[in-house]
Coordinates of N, CA, C and O and ligand atoms in Angstrom, one line a residue:
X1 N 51.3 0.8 -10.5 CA 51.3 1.3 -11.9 C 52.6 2.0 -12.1 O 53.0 2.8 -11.3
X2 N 53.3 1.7 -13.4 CA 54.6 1.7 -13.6 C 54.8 2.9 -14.5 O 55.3 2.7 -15.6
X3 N 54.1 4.6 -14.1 CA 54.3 5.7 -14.9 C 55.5 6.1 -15.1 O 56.3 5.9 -14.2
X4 N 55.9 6.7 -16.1 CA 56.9 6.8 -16.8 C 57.2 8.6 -16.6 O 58.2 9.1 -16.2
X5 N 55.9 9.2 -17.3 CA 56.1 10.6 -17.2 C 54.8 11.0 -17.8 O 54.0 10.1 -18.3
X6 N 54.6 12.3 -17.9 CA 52.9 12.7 -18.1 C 53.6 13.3 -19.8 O 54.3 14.2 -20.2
X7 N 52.6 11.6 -20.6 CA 52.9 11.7 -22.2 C 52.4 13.4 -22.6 O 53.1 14.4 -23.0
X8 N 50.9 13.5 -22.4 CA 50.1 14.9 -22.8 C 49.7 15.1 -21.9 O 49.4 14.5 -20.9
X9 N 49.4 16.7 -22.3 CA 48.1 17.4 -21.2 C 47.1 17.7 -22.3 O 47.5 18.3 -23.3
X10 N 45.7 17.3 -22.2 CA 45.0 17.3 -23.3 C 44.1 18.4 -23.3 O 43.2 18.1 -22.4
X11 N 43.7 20.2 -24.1 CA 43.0 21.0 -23.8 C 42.1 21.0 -24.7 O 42.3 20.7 -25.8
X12 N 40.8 21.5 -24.1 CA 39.8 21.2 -25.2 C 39.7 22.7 -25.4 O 39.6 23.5 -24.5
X13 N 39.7 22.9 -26.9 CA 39.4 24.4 -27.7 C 38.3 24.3 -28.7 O 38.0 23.2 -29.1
X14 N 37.5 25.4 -29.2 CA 36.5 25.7 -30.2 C 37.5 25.6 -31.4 O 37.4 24.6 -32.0
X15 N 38.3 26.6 -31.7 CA 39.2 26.5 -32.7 C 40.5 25.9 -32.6 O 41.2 26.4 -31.7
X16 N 41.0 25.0 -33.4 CA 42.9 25.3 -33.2 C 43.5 26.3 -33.9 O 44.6 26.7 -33.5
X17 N 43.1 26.6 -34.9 CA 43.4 27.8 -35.3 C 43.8 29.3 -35.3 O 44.5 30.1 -35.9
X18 N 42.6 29.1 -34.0 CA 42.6 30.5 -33.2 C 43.4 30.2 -31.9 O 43.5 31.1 -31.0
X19 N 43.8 29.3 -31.7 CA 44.8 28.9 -30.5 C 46.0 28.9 -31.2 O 46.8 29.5 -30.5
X20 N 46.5 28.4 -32.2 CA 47.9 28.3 -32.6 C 48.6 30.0 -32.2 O 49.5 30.0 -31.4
X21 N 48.2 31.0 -32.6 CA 49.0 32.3 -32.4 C 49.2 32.2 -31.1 O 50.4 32.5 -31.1
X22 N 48.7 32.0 -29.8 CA 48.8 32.0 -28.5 C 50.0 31.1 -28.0 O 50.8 31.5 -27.1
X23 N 50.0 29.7 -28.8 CA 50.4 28.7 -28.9 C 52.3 29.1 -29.4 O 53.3 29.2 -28.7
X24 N 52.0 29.1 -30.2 CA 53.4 29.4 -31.4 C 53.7 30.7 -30.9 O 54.5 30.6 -29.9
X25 N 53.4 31.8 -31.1 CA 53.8 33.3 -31.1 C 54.2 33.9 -29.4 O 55.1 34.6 -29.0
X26 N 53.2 33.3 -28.6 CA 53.5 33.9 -27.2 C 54.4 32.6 -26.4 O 55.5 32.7 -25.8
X27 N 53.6 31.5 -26.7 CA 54.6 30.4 -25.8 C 56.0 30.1 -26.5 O 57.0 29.6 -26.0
X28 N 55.7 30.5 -27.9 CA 57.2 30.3 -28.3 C 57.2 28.5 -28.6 O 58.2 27.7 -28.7
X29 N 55.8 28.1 -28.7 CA 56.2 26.1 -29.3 C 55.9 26.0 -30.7 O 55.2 26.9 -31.1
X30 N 56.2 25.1 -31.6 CA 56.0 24.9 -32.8 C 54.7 23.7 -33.0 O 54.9 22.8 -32.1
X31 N 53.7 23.4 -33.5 CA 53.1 22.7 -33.9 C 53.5 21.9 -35.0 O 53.6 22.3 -36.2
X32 N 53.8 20.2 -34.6 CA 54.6 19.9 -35.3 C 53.6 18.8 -36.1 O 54.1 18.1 -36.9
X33 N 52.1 18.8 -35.8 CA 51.4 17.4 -36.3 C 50.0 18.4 -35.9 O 49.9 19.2 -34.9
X34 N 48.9 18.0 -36.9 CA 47.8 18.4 -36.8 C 46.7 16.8 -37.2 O 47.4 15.9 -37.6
X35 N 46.1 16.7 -37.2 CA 45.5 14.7 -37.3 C 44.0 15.1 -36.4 O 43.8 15.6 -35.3
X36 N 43.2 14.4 -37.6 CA 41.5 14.1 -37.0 C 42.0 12.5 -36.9 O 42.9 11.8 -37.5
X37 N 41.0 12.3 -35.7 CA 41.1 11.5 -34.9 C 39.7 11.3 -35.3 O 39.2 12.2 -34.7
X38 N 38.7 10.7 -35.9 CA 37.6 10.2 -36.8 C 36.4 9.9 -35.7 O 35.4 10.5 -35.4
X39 N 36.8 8.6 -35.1 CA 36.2 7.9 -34.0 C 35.9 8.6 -32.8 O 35.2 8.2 -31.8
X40 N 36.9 10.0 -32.9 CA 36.6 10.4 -31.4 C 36.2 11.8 -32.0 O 36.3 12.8 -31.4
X41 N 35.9 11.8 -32.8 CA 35.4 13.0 -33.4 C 35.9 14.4 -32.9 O 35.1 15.2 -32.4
X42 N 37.3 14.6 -33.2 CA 38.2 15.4 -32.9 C 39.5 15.5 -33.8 O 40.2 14.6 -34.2
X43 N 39.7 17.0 -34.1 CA 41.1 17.4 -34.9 C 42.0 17.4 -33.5 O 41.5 17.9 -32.5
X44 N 43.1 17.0 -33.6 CA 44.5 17.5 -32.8 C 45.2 17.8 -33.3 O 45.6 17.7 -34.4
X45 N 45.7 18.6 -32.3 CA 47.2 19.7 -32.3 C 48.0 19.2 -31.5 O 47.6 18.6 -30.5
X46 N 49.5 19.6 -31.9 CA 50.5 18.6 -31.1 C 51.7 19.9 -30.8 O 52.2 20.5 -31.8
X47 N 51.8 20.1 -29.6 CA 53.2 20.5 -29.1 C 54.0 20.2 -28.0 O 53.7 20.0 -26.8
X48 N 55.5 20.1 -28.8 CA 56.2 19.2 -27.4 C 57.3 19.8 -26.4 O 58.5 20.2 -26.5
X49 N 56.4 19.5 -25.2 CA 57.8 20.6 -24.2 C 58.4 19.7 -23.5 O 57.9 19.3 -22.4
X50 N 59.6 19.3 -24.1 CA 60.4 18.4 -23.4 C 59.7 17.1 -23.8 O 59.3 16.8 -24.9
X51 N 59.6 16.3 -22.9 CA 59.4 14.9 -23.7 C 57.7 14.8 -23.2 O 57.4 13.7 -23.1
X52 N 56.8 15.8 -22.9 CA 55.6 16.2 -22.4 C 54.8 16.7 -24.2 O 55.3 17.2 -25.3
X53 N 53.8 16.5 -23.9 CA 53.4 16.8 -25.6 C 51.9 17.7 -25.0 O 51.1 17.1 -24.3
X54 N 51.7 18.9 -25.3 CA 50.4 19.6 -24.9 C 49.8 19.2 -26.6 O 50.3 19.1 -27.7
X55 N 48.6 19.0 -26.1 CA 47.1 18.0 -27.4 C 46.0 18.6 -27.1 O 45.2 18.4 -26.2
X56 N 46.1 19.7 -28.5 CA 44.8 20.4 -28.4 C 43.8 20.2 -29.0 O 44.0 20.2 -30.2
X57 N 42.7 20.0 -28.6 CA 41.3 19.0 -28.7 C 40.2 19.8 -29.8 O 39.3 20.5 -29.3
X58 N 40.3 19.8 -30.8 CA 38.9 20.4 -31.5 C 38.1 19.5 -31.5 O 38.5 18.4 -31.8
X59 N 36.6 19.8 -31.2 CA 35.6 18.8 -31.9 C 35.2 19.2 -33.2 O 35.2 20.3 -33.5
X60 N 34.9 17.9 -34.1 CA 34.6 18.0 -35.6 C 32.7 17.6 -35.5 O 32.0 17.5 -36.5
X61 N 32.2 17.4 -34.4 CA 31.1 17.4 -34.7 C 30.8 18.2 -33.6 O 31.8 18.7 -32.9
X62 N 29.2 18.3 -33.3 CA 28.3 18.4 -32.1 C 28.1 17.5 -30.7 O 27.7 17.7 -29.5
X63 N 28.9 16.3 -31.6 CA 28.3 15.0 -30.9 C 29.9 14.4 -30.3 O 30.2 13.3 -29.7
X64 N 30.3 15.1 -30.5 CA 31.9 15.0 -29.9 C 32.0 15.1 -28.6 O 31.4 16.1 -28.4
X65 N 32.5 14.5 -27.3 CA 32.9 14.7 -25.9 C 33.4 15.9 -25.8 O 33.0 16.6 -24.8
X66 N 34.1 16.4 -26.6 CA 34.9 17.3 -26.7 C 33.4 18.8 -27.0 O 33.3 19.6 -26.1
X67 N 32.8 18.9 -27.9 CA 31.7 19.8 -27.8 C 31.1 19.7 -26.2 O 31.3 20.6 -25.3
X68 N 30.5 18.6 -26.0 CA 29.7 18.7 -24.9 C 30.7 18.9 -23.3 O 30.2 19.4 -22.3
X69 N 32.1 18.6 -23.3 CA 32.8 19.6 -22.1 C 32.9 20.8 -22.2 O 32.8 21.5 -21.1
X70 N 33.1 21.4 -23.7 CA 33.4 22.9 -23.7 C 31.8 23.5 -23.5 O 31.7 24.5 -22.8
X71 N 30.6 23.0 -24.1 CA 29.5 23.2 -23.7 C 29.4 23.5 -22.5 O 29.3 24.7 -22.2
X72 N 29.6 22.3 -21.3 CA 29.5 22.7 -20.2 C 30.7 23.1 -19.2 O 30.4 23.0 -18.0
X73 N 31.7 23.5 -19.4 CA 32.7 23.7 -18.2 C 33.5 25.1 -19.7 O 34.4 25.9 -19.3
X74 N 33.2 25.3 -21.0 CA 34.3 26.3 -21.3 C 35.3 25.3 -21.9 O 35.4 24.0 -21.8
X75 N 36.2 26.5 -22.7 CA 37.1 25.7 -22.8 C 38.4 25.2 -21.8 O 38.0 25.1 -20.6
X76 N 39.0 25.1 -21.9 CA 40.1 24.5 -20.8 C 41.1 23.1 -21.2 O 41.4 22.6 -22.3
X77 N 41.5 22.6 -19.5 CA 42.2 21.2 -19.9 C 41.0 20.6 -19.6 O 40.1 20.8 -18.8
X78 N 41.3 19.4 -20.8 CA 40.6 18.7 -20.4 C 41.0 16.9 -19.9 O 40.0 16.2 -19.5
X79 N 42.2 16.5 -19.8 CA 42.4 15.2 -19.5 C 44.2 15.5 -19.3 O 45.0 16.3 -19.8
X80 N 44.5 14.4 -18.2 CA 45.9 14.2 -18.2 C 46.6 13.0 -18.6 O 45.8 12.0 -18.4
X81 N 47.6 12.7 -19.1 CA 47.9 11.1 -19.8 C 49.0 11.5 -19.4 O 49.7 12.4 -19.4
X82 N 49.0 10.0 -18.9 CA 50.1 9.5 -18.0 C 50.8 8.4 -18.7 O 50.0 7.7 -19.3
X83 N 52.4 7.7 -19.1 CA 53.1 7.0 -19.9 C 52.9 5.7 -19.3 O 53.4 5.4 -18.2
X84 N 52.4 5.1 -19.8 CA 52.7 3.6 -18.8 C 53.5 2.3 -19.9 O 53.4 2.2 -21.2
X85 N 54.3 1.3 -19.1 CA 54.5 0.4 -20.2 C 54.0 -0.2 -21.0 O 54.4 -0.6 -22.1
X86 N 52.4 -0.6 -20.0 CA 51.6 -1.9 -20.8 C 50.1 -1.1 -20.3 O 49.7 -1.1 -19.1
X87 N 49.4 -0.4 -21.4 CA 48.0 0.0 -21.0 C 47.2 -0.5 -20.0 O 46.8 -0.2 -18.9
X88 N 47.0 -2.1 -21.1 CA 46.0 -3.3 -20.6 C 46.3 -3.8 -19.0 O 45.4 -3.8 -18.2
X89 N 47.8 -4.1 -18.9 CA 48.0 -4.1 -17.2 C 47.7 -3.0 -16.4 O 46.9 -3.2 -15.5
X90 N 48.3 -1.7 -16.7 CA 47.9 -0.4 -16.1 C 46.0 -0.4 -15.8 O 45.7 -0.2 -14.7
X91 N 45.1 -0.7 -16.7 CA 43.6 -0.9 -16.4 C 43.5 -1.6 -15.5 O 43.2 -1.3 -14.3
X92 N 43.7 -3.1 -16.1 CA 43.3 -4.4 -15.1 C 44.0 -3.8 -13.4 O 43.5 -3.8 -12.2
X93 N 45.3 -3.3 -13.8 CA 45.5 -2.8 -12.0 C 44.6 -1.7 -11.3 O 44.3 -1.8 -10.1
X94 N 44.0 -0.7 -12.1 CA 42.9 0.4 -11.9 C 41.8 0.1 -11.5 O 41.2 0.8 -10.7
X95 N 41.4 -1.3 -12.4 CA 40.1 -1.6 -12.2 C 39.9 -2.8 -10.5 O 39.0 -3.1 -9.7
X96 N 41.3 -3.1 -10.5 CA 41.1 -4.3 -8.8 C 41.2 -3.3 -8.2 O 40.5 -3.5 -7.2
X97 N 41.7 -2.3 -8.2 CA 41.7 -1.3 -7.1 C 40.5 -0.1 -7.1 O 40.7 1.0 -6.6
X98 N 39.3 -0.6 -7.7 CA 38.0 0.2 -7.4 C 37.8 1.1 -8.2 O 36.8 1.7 -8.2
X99 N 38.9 1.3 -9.3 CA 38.5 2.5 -10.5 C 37.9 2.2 -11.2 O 38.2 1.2 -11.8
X100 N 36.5 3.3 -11.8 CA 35.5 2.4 -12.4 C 36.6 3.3 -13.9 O 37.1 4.4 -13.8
X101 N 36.6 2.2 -15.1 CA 37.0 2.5 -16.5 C 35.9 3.5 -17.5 O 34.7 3.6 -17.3
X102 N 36.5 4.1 -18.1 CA 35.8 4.1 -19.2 C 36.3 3.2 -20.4 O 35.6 2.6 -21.3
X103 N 37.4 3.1 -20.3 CA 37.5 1.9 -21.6 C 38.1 0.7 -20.7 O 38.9 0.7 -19.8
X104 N 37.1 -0.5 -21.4 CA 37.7 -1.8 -20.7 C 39.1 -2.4 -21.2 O 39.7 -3.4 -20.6
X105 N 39.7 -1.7 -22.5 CA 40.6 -2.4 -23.0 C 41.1 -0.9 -23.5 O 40.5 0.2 -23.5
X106 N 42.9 -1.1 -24.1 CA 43.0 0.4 -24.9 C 42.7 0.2 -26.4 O 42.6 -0.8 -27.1
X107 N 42.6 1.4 -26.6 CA 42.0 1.6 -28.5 C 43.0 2.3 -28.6 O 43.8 2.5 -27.6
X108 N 43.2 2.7 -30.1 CA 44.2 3.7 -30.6 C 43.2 5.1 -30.6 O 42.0 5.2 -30.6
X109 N 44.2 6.0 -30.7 CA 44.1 7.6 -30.2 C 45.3 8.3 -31.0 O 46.3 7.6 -31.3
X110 N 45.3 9.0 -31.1 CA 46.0 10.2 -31.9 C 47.8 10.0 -32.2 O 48.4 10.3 -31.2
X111 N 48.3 9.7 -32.8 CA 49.6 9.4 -32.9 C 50.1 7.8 -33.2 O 51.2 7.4 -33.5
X112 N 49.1 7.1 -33.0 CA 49.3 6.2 -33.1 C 49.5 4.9 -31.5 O 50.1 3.8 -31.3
X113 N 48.9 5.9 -30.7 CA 49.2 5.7 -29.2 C 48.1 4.6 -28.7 O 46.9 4.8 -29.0
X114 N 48.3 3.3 -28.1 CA 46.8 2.9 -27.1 C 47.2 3.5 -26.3 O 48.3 3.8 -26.0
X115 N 45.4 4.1 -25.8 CA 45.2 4.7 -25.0 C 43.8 4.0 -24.3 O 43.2 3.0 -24.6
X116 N 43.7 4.9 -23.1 CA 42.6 4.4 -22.0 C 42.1 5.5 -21.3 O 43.0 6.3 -20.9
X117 N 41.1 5.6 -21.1 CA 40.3 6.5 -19.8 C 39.9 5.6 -18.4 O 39.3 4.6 -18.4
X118 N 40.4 6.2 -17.5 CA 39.6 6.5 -16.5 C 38.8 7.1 -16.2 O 38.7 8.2 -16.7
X119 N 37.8 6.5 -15.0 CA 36.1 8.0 -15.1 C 36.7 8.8 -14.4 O 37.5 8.5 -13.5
X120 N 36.4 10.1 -14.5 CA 36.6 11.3 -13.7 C 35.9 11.3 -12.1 O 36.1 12.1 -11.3
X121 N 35.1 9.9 -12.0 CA 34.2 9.9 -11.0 C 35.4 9.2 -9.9 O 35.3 9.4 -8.7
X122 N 35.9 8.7 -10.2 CA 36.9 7.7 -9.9 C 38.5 8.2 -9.6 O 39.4 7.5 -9.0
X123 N 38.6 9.5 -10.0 CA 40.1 10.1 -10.0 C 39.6 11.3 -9.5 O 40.3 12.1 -9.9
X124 N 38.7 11.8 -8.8 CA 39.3 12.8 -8.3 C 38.6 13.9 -9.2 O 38.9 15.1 -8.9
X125 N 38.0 13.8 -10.1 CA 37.4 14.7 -11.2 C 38.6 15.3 -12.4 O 38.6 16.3 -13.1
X126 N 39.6 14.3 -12.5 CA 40.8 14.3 -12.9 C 40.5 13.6 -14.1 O 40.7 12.3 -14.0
X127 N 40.0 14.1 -15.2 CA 39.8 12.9 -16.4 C 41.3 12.5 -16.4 O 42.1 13.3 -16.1
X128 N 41.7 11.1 -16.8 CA 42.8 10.6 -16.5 C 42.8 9.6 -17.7 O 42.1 8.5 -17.8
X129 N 43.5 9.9 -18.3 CA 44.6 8.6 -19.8 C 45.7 7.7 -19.7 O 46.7 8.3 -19.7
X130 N 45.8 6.7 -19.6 CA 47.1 5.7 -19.9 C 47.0 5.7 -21.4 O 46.1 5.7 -22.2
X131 N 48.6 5.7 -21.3 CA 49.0 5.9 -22.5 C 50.3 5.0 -23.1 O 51.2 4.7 -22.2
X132 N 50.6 4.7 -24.2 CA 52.0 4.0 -24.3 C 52.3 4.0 -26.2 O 53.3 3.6 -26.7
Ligands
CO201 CO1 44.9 12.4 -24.8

């Protein structure tokens, strides 16, 4: 698999709101894009250090992945995304090599990005994104 560089680090928060002052004021980053993401039932927050983008995860419902992680683990990181050239090859290489997917193909995700999951069962407990 032909990674490029780690696109985001994705953290899952209750508020972005109440994260931006932490965010902006102590780390000194600008938030340069805020975007619900509908389908994944999540607002994002975008900051970029260096050519690395930290994507901070609100859930907009209950029924969001994003509720039910912070439910059970808090908030935190929650996924790493990695740059690859071609998602769809990046998978198909993942999946001959025993990684079970969570997506069989990439969807769009926040920015306008395909994106893909791997299971956390399968990495190491590393929720894990291809991205391009
Ligand atoms: Co992501």
């Amino acid at each position: 698999m032909d990674i490029s560089h780690i696109e985001h680090i994705g953290i899952a928060v209750k508020s972005i709101a109440d994260n931006l002052p932490y965010y902006e004021n102590v780390l000194g980053m600008k938030c340069y894009n805020i975007e619900e993401v509908a389908d994944q039932k999540v607002k994002t927050a975008f900051f970029k250090v260096g050519q690395t983008k930290i994507e901070l995860l609100e859930p907009t419902s209950d029924e969001s992945t994003i509720a039910k992680f912070i439910e059970k683990r808090g908030e935190g990181v929650h996924h790493i995304a990695f740059a690859v050239p071609d998602v769809a090859a990046a998978l198909a290489e993942a999946e001959s090599k025993g990684v079970q997917l969570i997506d069989k193909a990439p969807r769009k995700g926040a920015e306008g990005l395909n994106i893909a999951f791997l299971h956390p069962k399968s990495t190491h407990g590393v929720l894990t994104e291809l991205c391009m």
